[in-house]
Coordinates of C-alpha atoms and ligand atoms in Angstrom, one line a residue:
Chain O
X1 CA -10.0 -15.4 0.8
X2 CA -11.9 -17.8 -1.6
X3 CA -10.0 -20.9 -2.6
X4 CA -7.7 -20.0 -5.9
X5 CA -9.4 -21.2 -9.3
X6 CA -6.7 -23.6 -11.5
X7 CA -6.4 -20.3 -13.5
X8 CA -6.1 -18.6 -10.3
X9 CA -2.9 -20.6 -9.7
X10 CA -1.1 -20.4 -12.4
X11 CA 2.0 -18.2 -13.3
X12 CA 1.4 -15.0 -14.6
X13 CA 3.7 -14.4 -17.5
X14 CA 0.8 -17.2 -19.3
X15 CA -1.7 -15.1 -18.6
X16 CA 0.4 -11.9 -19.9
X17 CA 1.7 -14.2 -22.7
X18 CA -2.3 -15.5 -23.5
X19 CA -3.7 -11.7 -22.8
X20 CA -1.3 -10.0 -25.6
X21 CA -1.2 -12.8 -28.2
X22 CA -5.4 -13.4 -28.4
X23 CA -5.7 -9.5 -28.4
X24 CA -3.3 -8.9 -31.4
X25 CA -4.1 -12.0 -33.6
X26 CA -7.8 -10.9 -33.4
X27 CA -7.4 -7.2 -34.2
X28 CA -4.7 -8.3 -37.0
X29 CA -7.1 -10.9 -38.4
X30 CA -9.9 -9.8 -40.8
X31 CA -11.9 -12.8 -40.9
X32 CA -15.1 -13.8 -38.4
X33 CA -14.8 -17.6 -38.3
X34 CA -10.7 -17.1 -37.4
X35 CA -11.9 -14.5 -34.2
X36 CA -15.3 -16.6 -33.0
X37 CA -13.0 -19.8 -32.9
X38 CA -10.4 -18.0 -31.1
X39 CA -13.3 -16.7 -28.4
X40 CA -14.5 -20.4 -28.3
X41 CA -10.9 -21.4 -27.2
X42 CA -10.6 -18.5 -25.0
X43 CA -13.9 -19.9 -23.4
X44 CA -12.4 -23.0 -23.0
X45 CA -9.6 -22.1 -21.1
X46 CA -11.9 -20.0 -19.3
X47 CA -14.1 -22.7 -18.2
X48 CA -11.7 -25.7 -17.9
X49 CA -9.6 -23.2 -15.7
X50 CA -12.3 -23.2 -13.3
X51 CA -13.3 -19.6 -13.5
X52 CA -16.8 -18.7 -12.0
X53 CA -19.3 -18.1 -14.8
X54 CA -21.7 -16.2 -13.0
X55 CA -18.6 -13.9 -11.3
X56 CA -17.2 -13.1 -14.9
X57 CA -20.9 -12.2 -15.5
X58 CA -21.2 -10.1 -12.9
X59 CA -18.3 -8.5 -13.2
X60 CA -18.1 -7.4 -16.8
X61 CA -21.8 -7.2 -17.0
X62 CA -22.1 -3.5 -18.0
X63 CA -18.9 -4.4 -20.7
X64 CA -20.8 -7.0 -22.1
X65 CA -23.9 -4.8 -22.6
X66 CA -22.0 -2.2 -24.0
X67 CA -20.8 -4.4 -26.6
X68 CA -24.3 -5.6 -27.5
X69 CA -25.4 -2.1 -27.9
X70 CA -22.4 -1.2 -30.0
X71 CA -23.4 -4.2 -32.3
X72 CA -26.8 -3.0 -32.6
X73 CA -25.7 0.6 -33.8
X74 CA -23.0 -0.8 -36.5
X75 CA -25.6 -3.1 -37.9
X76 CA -27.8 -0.9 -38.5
X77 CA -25.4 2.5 -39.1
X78 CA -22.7 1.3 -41.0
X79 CA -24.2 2.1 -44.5
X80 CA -23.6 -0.8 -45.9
X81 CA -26.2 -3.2 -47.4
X82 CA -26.5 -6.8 -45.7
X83 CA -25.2 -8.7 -44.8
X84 CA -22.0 -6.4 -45.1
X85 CA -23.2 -4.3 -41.9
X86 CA -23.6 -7.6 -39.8
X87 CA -20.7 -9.1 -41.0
X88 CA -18.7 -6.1 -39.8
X89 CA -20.4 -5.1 -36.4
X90 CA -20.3 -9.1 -35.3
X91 CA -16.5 -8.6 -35.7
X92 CA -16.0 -5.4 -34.3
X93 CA -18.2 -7.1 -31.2
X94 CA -16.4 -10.4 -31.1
X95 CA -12.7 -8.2 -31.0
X96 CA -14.0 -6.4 -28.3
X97 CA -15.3 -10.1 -26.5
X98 CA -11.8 -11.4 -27.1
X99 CA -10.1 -8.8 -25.3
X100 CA -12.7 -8.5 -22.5
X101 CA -12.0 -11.8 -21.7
X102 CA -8.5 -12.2 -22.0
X103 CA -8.5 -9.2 -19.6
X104 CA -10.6 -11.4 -17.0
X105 CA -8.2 -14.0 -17.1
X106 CA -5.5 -11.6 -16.2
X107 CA -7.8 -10.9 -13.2
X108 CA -7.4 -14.8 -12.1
X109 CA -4.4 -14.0 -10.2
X110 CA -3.2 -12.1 -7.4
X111 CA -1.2 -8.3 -7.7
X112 CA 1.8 -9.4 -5.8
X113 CA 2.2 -12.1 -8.2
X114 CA 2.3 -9.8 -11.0
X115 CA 4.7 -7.7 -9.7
X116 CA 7.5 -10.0 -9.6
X117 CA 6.1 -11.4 -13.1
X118 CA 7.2 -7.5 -14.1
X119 CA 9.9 -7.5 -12.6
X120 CA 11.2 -10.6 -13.9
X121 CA 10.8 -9.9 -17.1
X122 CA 13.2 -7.0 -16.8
X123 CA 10.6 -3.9 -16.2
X124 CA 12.5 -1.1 -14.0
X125 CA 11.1 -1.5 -10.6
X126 CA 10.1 1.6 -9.8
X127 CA 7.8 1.5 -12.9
X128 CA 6.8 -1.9 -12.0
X129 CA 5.4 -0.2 -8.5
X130 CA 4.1 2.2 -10.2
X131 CA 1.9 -0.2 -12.1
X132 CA 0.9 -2.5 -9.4
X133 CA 0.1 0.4 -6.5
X134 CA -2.5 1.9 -9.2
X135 CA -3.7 -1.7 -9.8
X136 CA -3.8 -2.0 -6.1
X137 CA -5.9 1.4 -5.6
X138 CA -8.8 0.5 -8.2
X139 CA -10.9 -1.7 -5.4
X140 CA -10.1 0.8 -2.7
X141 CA -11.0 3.7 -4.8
X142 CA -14.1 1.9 -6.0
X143 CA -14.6 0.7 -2.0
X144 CA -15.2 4.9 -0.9
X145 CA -17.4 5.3 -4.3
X146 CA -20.0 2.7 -2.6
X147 CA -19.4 4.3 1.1
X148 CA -19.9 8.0 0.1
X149 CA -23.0 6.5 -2.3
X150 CA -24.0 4.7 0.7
X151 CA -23.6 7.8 2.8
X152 CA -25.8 10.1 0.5
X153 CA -28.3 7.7 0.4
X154 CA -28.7 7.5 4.4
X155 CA -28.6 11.4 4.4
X156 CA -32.1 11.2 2.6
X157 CA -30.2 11.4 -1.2
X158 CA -33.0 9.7 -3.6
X159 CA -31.1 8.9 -6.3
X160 CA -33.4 7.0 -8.5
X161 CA -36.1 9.6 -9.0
X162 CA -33.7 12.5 -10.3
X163 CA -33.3 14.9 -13.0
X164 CA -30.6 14.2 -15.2
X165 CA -29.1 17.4 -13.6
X166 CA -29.4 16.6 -10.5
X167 CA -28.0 13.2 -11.1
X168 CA -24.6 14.8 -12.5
X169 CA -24.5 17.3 -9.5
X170 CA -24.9 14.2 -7.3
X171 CA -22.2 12.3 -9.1
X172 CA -19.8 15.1 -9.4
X173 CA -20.1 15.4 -5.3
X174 CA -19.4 11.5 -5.2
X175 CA -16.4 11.6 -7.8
X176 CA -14.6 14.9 -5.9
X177 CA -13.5 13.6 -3.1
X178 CA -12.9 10.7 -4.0
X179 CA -10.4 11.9 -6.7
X180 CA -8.9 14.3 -3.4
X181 CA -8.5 11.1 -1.1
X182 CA -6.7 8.9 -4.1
X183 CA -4.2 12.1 -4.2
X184 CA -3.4 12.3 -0.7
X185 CA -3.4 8.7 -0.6
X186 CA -1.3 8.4 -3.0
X187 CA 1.1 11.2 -1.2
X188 CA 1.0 9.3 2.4
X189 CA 2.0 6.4 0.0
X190 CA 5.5 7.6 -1.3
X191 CA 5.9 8.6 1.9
X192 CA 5.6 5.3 3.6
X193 CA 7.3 3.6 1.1
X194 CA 10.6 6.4 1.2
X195 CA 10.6 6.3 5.1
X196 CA 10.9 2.4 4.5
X197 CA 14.3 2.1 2.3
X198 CA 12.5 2.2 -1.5
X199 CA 14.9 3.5 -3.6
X200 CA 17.9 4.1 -1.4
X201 CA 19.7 1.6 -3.2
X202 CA 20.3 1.6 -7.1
X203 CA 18.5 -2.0 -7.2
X204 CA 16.8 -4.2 -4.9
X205 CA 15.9 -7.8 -3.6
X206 CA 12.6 -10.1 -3.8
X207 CA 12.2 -12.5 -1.1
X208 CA 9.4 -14.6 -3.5
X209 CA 10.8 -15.4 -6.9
X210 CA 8.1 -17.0 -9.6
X211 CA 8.6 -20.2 -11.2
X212 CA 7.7 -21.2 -14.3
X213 CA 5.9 -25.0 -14.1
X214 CA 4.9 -27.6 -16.5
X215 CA 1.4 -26.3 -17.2
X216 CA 2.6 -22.4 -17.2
X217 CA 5.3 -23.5 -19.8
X218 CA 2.9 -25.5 -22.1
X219 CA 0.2 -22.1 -21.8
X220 CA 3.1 -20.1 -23.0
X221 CA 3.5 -21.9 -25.9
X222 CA 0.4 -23.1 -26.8
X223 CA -1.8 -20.8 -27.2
X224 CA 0.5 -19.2 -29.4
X225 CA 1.1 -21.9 -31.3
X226 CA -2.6 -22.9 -31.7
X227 CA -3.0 -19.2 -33.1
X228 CA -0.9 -19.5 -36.1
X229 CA -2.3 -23.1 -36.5
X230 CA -5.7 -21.8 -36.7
X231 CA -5.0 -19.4 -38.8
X232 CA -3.3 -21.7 -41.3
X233 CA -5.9 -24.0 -41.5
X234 CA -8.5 -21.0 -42.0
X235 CA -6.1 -19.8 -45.1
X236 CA -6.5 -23.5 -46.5
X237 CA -10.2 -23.6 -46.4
Chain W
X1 CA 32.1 14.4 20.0
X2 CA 28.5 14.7 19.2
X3 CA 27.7 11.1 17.6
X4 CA 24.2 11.4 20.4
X5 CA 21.0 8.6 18.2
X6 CA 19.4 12.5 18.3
X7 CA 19.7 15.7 19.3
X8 CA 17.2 18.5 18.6
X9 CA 18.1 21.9 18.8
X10 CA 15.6 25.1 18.7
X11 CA 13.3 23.7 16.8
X12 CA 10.6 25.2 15.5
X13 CA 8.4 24.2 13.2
X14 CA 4.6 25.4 11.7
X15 CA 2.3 23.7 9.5
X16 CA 1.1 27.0 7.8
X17 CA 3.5 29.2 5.8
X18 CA 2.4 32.2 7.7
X19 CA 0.6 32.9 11.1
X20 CA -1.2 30.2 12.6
X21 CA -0.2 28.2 16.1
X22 CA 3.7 27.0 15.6
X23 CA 3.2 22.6 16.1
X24 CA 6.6 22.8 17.9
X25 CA 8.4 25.9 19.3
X26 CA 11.8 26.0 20.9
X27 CA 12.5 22.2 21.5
X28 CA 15.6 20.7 22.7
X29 CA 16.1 17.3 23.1
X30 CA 19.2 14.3 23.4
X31 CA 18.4 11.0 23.1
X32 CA 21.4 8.9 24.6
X33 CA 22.1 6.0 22.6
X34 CA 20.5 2.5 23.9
X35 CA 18.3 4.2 25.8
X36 CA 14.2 4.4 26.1
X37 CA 12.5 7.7 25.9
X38 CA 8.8 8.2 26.6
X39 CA 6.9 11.2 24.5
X40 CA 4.3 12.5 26.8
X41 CA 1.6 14.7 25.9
X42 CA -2.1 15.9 25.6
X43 CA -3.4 15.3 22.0
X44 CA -2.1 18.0 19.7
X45 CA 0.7 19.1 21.5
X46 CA 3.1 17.9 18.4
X47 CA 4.5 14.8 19.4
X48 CA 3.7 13.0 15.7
X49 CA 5.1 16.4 14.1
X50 CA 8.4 15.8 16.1
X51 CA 8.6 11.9 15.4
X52 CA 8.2 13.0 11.7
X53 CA 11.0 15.8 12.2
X54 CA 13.1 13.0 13.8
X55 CA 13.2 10.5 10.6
X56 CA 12.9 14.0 7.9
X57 CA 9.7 13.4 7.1
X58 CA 9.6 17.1 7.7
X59 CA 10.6 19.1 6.1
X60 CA 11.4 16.7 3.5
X61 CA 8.4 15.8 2.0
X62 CA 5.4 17.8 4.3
X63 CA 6.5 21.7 3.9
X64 CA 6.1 24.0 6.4
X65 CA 8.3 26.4 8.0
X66 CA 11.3 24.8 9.7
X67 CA 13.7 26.5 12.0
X68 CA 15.9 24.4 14.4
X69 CA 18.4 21.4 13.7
X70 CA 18.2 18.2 14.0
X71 CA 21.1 15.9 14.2
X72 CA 21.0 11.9 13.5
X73 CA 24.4 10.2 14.8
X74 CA 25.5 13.6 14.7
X75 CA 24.5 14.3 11.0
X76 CA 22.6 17.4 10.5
X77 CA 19.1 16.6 8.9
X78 CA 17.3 19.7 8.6
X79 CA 18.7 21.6 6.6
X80 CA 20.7 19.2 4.6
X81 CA 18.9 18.8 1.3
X82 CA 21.4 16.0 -0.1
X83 CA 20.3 13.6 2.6
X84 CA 17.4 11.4 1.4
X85 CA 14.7 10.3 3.6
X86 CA 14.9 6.5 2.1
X87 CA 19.0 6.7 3.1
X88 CA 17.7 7.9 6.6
X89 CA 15.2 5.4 6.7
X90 CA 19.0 2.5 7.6
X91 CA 19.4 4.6 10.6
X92 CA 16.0 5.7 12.0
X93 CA 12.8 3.8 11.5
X94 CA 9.1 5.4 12.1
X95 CA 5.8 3.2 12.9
X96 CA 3.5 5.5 12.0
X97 CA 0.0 6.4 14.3
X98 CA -2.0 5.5 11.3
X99 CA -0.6 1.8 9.6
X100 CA -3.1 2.4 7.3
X101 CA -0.3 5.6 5.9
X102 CA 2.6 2.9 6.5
X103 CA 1.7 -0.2 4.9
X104 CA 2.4 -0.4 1.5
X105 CA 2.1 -3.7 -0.3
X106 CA -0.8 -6.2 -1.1
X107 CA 0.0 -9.0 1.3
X108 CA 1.0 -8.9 5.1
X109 CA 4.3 -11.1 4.5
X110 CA 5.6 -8.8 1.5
X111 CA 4.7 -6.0 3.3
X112 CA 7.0 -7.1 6.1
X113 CA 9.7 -7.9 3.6
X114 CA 9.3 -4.4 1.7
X115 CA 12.3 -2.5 4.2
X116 CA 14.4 -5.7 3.7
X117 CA 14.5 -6.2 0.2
X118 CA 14.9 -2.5 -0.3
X119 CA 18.2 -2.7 1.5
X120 CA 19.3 -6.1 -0.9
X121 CA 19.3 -8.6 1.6
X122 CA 19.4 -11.5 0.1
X123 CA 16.0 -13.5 -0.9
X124 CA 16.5 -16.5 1.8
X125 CA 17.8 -14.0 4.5
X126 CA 14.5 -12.1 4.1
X127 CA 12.0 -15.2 4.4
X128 CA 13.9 -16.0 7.6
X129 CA 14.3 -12.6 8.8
X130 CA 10.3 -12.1 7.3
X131 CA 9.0 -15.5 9.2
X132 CA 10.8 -14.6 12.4
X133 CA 9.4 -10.9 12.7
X134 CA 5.3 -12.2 12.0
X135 CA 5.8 -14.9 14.7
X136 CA 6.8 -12.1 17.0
X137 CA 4.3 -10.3 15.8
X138 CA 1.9 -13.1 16.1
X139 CA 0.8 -12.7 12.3
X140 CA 1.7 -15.6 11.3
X141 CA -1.3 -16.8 10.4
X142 CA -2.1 -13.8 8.6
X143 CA 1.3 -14.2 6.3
X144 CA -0.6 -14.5 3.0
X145 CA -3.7 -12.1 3.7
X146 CA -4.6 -8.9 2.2
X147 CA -3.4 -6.1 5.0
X148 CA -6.6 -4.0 4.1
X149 CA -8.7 -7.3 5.5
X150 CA -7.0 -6.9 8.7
X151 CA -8.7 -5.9 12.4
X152 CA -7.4 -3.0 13.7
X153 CA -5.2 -4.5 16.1
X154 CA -3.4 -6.4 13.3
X155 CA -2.8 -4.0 11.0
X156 CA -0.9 -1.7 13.9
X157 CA 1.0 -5.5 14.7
X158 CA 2.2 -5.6 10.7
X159 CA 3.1 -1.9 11.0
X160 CA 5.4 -2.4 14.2
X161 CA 6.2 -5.7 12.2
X162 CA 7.9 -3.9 9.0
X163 CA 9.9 -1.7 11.0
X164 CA 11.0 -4.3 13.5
X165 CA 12.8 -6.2 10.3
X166 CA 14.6 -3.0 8.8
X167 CA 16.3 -3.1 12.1
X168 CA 17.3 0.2 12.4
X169 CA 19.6 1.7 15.4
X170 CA 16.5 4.3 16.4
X171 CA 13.1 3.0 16.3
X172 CA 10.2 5.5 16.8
X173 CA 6.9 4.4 18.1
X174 CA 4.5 6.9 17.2
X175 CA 1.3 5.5 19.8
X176 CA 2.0 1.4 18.4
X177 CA -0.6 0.1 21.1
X178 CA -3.6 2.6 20.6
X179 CA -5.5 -0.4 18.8
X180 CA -4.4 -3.5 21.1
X181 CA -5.9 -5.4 23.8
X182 CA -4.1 -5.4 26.9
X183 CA -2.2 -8.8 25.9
X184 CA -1.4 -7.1 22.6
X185 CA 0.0 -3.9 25.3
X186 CA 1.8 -6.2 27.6
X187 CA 3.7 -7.9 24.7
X188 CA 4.9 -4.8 22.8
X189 CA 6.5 -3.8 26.4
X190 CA 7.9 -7.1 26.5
X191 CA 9.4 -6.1 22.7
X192 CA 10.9 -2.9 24.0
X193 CA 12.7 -4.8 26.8
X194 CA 14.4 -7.3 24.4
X195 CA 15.1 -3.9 21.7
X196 CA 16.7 -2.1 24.3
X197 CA 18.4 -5.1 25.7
X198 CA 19.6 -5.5 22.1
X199 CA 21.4 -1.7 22.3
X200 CA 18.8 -0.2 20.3
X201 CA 17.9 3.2 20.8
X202 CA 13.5 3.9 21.4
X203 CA 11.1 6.8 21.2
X204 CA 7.9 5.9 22.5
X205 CA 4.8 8.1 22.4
X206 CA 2.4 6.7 24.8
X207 CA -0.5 7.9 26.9
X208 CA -0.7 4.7 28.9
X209 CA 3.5 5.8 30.1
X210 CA 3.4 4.7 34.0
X211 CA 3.9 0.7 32.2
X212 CA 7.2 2.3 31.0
X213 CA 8.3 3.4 34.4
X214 CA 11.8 1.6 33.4
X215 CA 12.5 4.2 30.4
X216 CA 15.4 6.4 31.0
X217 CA 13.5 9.6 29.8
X218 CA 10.2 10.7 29.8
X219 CA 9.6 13.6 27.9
X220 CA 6.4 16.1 29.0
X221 CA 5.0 18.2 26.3
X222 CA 2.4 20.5 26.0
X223 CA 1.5 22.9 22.8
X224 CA 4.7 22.6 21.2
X225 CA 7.3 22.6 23.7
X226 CA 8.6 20.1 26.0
X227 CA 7.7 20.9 30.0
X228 CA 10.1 18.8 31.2
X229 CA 12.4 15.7 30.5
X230 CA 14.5 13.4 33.1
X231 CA 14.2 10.3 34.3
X232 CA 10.9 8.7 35.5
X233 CA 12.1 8.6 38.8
X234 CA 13.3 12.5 38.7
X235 CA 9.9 13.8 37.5
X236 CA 7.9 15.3 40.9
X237 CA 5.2 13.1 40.9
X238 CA 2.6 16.0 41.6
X239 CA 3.5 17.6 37.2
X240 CA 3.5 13.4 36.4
X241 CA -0.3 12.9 37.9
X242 CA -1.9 16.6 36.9
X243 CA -4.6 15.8 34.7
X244 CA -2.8 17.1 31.3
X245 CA -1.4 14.0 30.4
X246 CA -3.9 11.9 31.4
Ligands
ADP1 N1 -0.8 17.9 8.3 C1 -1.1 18.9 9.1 N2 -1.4 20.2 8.6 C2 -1.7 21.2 9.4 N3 -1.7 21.1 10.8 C3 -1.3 19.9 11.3 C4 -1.0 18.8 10.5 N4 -0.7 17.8 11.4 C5 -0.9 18.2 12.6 N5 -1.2 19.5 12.6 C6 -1.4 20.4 13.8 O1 -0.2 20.4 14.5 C7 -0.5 20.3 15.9 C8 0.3 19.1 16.5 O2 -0.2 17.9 15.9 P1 0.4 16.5 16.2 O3 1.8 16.6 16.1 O4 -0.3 15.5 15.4 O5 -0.1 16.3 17.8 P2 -0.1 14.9 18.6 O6 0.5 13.8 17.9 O7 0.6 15.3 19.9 O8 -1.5 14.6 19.0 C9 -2.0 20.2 16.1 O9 -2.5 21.5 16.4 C10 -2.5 19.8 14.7 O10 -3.7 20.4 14.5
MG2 MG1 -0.1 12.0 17.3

C-alpha cells in the first residue's frame, strides 16, 4: 500500500461535505469568474493535500478529454454569435472540471472509512453496505475486464486492426461475462455475509468509530464558508 | 431428548430440479456435542453440499431439491422456513473451501470484526476479541491490508479467522488447510485441540485425515452417501487405506 496523501488522511465527512458543496454552488452559479475561482481553490486543496498530479491525470485522463471535446462542440454548435458560445461552453466545461475533481478527492481515502462516515451520519446500514460493496466491486470488476482483454489478446485476438463490427462483437464477448461473474459474485456475497450474522439483529456494532480532528473540522466549515464569501465579493464587483 | 450439535436424517438432496446425479442420497449422521468429526471423501462425493446443508445454506439460499431433515440443537432446519440463515449463523459457523466466497469487507481486521459487530458486541470488546483472533491467525501484520492483496495461504488464515471470532458452538471446516504450508497445517491442528478442549463441537473435511487420528468420528463418503462412520480406531484399516480416499 502506498503511503496515505494528507488528503488521503483525512476524515471523510470533509471530503463528502467539500464534494457536495463545490458541486452545487457551481451548477447554481451562472457566472465564469465565480466557477474558475472555485476550480483554482479546488486545485489548491488538491495540490496542498498532496495528491499525485500525474495519478489524477492518469486516472481521469479520458474525463478530461471528454470535456475538452464537449467544449469544442458547444463553441462552435450553440448558435450563438461570440463570444456568447465560448462564454457558455467554457462554463459548461469548467462545471463539469469542478465536479470531476471534487470526485477525485473523494477517491483520497479509503472504502472502509466511508462506510462508517455513512453510517455515522445516520444512513441505514444495510443501505450503507449496499453502497460501499458496489464501490468495493468497481476495481475488481474492472481487474477481470483487463484479464479476459489480456486473455483474448494471447489467444491471437488483434484488436487494434478491427472493423468497427468486429470491435463491438469483441467487446460484447468481454462485457458478458463479466456482467455474469459480478452477478454470481454478488450472490456468493449475501451469502457470505448472511452465514456470518448480517442482519440477524435489528442493529449492529462498529469496532472503528471516526473522529472528527482539527483540520477535518476547519475543511468542513471552510470551504463552505469561502463559497458564500466568494460569491459575495463577486456580487460587489 | 434430542438436543445432539446435529443430526441428519435421510437426506437427500440434488442440484438439478429434475434428473441428474442426487449430491447426497440417504445420509444419516449425529454429531455428539464437543466432539471432532472428520468428513472423508474423493472429490465430488458432496461433502461441501452437506457442510452447506449443515449451516442452511441449502436449501435456503442455493435451491435444489431437498428431502431429509436436519436438526441444529434439536431445531429442525430444513424445512423450517422462519428460521434465518443469519440467526443460524450464532449457533453453527461455516469456513468456506473458497475464502474468496466468505470474505466480505475491504480490510483484513474489519473483516474479522464483521461476525462480531453483527451480533452487537460492543466496539472495545471487538478490537480485543479482533486483535486476539489475527495473532492466532498470525495476520497481524496483515491487520490493515486489503484481503484481495493477500497469498493464498492468508486469505484461507482470515477466513478461519472470521469464524473463529463469532465463536459459535459448531464450527465447520470445509478443507481450511488446502492452501497452507505444513507449519500453516500443524498449527490449525493445534487450533482444533484447544476448540475442542474449549467444548466446542468440529466438522472437518480433510483429505490429509490420518493427522486427526484423535477425532472421535470419521466419516467415509463416496457419491452421496456416507460408507461408514465410527471412530478412527474402529474403522478396519484395509476401507481406511483403499485408494478412494486418498
Ligand atoms: N452449485 C452446484 N450446482 C450444480 N451441481 C453442483 C454444485 N455444487 C456441486 N455440485 C455437484 O454436486 C456434487 C458434489 O459436490 P461437492 O459437494 O462440492 O463435492 P466435494 O466437496 O466432496 O468435492 C458434484 O457432483 C458436483 O458436481
Ligand atoms: Mg468440496
Amino acid at each position: 500500500m502506498t503511503k496515505k496523501s494528507r488528503l488521503g488522511a483525512l476524515d471523510p465527512r470533509p471530503k463528502l461535505m467539500l464534494m457536495a458543496s463545490a458541486s452545487t454552488a457551481c451548477i447554481l452559479a451562472n457566472d465564469l469568474i465565480y466557477i474558475a475561482s472555485v476550480l483554482c481553490m479546488l486545485i489548491a486543496t488538491l495540490l496542498i493535500g498532496g495528491m499525485d498530479v500525474r495519478l489524477v491525470l492518469r486516472r481521469a485522463k479520458a474525463i478530461f478529454v471528454l470535456i475538452a471535446m464537449l467544449f469544442v462542440i458547444q463553441t462552435f454548435f450553440s448558435g450563438l454569435p461570440y463570444p456568447g458560445g465560448l462564454l457558455l461552453a467554457a462554463m459548461l466545461s469548467l462545471r463539469l472540471l469542478v465536479v470531476v475533481l471534487a470526485g477525485l478527492i473523494l477517491m483520497e481515502g479509503e472504502v472502509r472509512d466511508y462506510l462508517l462516515a455513512l453510517v455515522q451520519m445516520k444512513m441505514p446500514y444495510t443501505l450503507a453496505f449496499m453502497v460501499v460493496v458496489g464501490l468495493h466491486f468497481l476495481p475488481i470488476l474492472r481487474e477481470e475486464a483487463v484479464n479476459i482483454y489480456c486473455c483474448m489478446q494471447l489467444r491471437g485476438k488483434d484488436f487494434k486492426n478491427m472493423k468497427l463490427t468486429e470491435k463491438v462483437r469483441a467487446y460484447t464477448g468481454i462485457c458478458l461475462p463479466i456482467l455474469v461473474g459480478a452477478l454470481r459474485r454478488a450472490d456468493e456475497m449475501s451469502v457470505a455475509m448472511e452465514t456470518r450474522g448480517f442482519r440477524s439483529r435489528p442493529s449492529r456494532t462498529y469496532m472503528r468509530q471516526l473522529k472528527m480532528r482539527g483540520a477535518d473540522i476547519a475543511l468542513t466549515i471552510l470551504w463552505p464558508a469561502i463559497l458564500v464569501v466568494l460569491y459575495e465579493v463577486e456580487c460587489v464587483f | 431428548m434430542n438436543t445432539n450439535p446435529v443430526m441428519v436424517r435421510g437426506l437427500n438432496f440434488s442440484y438439478e430440479e429434475e434428473g441428474g446425479t442426487p449430491a447426497l442420497c440417504g445420509v444419516d449422521l449425529t454429531i455428539l456435542s464437543g466432539t471432532v468429526t472428520v468428513l472423508i471423501g474423493p472429490s465430488g462425493c458432496g461433502k461441501t453440499t452437506l457442510c452447506k446443508c449443515l449451516c442452511g445454506i441449502i436449501p435456503k439460499l442455493i435451491h435444489g431439491v431437498t428431502n431429509g431433515e436436519v436438526f441444529v440443537f434439536g431445531r429442525e432446519i430444513a424445512n423450517d422456513e422462519s428460521i434465518a440463515i443469519s440467526s443460524l449463523s450464532e449457533q453453527i459457523g461455516l469456513v468456506m473451501q473458497v475464502p474468496d466466497h466468505q470474505i466480505v469487507m475491504t480490510a483484513v481486521e474489519d473483516d474479522v470484526a464483521f461476525g462480531p459487530e453483527n451480533r452487537m458486541m460492543p466496539p472495545p470488546e471487538v478490537r480485543d476479541l479482533v486483535d486476539h483472533t489475527l495473532s492466532e491467525m498470525d495476520l497481524t501484520q496483515k491487520a490493515e491490508a486489503d484481503p484481495s492483496a493477500l497469498s493464498g495461504g492468508e486469505k484461507q488464515r482470515l477466513a478461519i479467522a472470521g469464524v473463529l471470532a463469532m465463536g459459535p458452538e459448531i464450527m465447520v471446516f470445509d478443507e481450511p488447510v488446502s492452501s497452507l504450508d505444513s507449519a500453516g497445517r500443524d498449527h490449525f491442528v493445534q487450533i482444533v485441540k484447544a476448540l475442542k478442549e474449549a467444548g466446542k463441537t468440529i466438522i472437518i473435511v480433510e483429505h490429509d485425515f490420518e493427522v486427526f487420528d484423535f477425532a472421535d468420528q470419521w466419516v467415509l463418503m463416496k457419491e452421496g452417501r456416507i460408507v461408514c462412520a465410527s471412530a478412527p480406531r474402529e474403522i478396519p484399516r484395509e476401507l481406511v487405506e483403499s485408494e478412494l480416499w486418498h
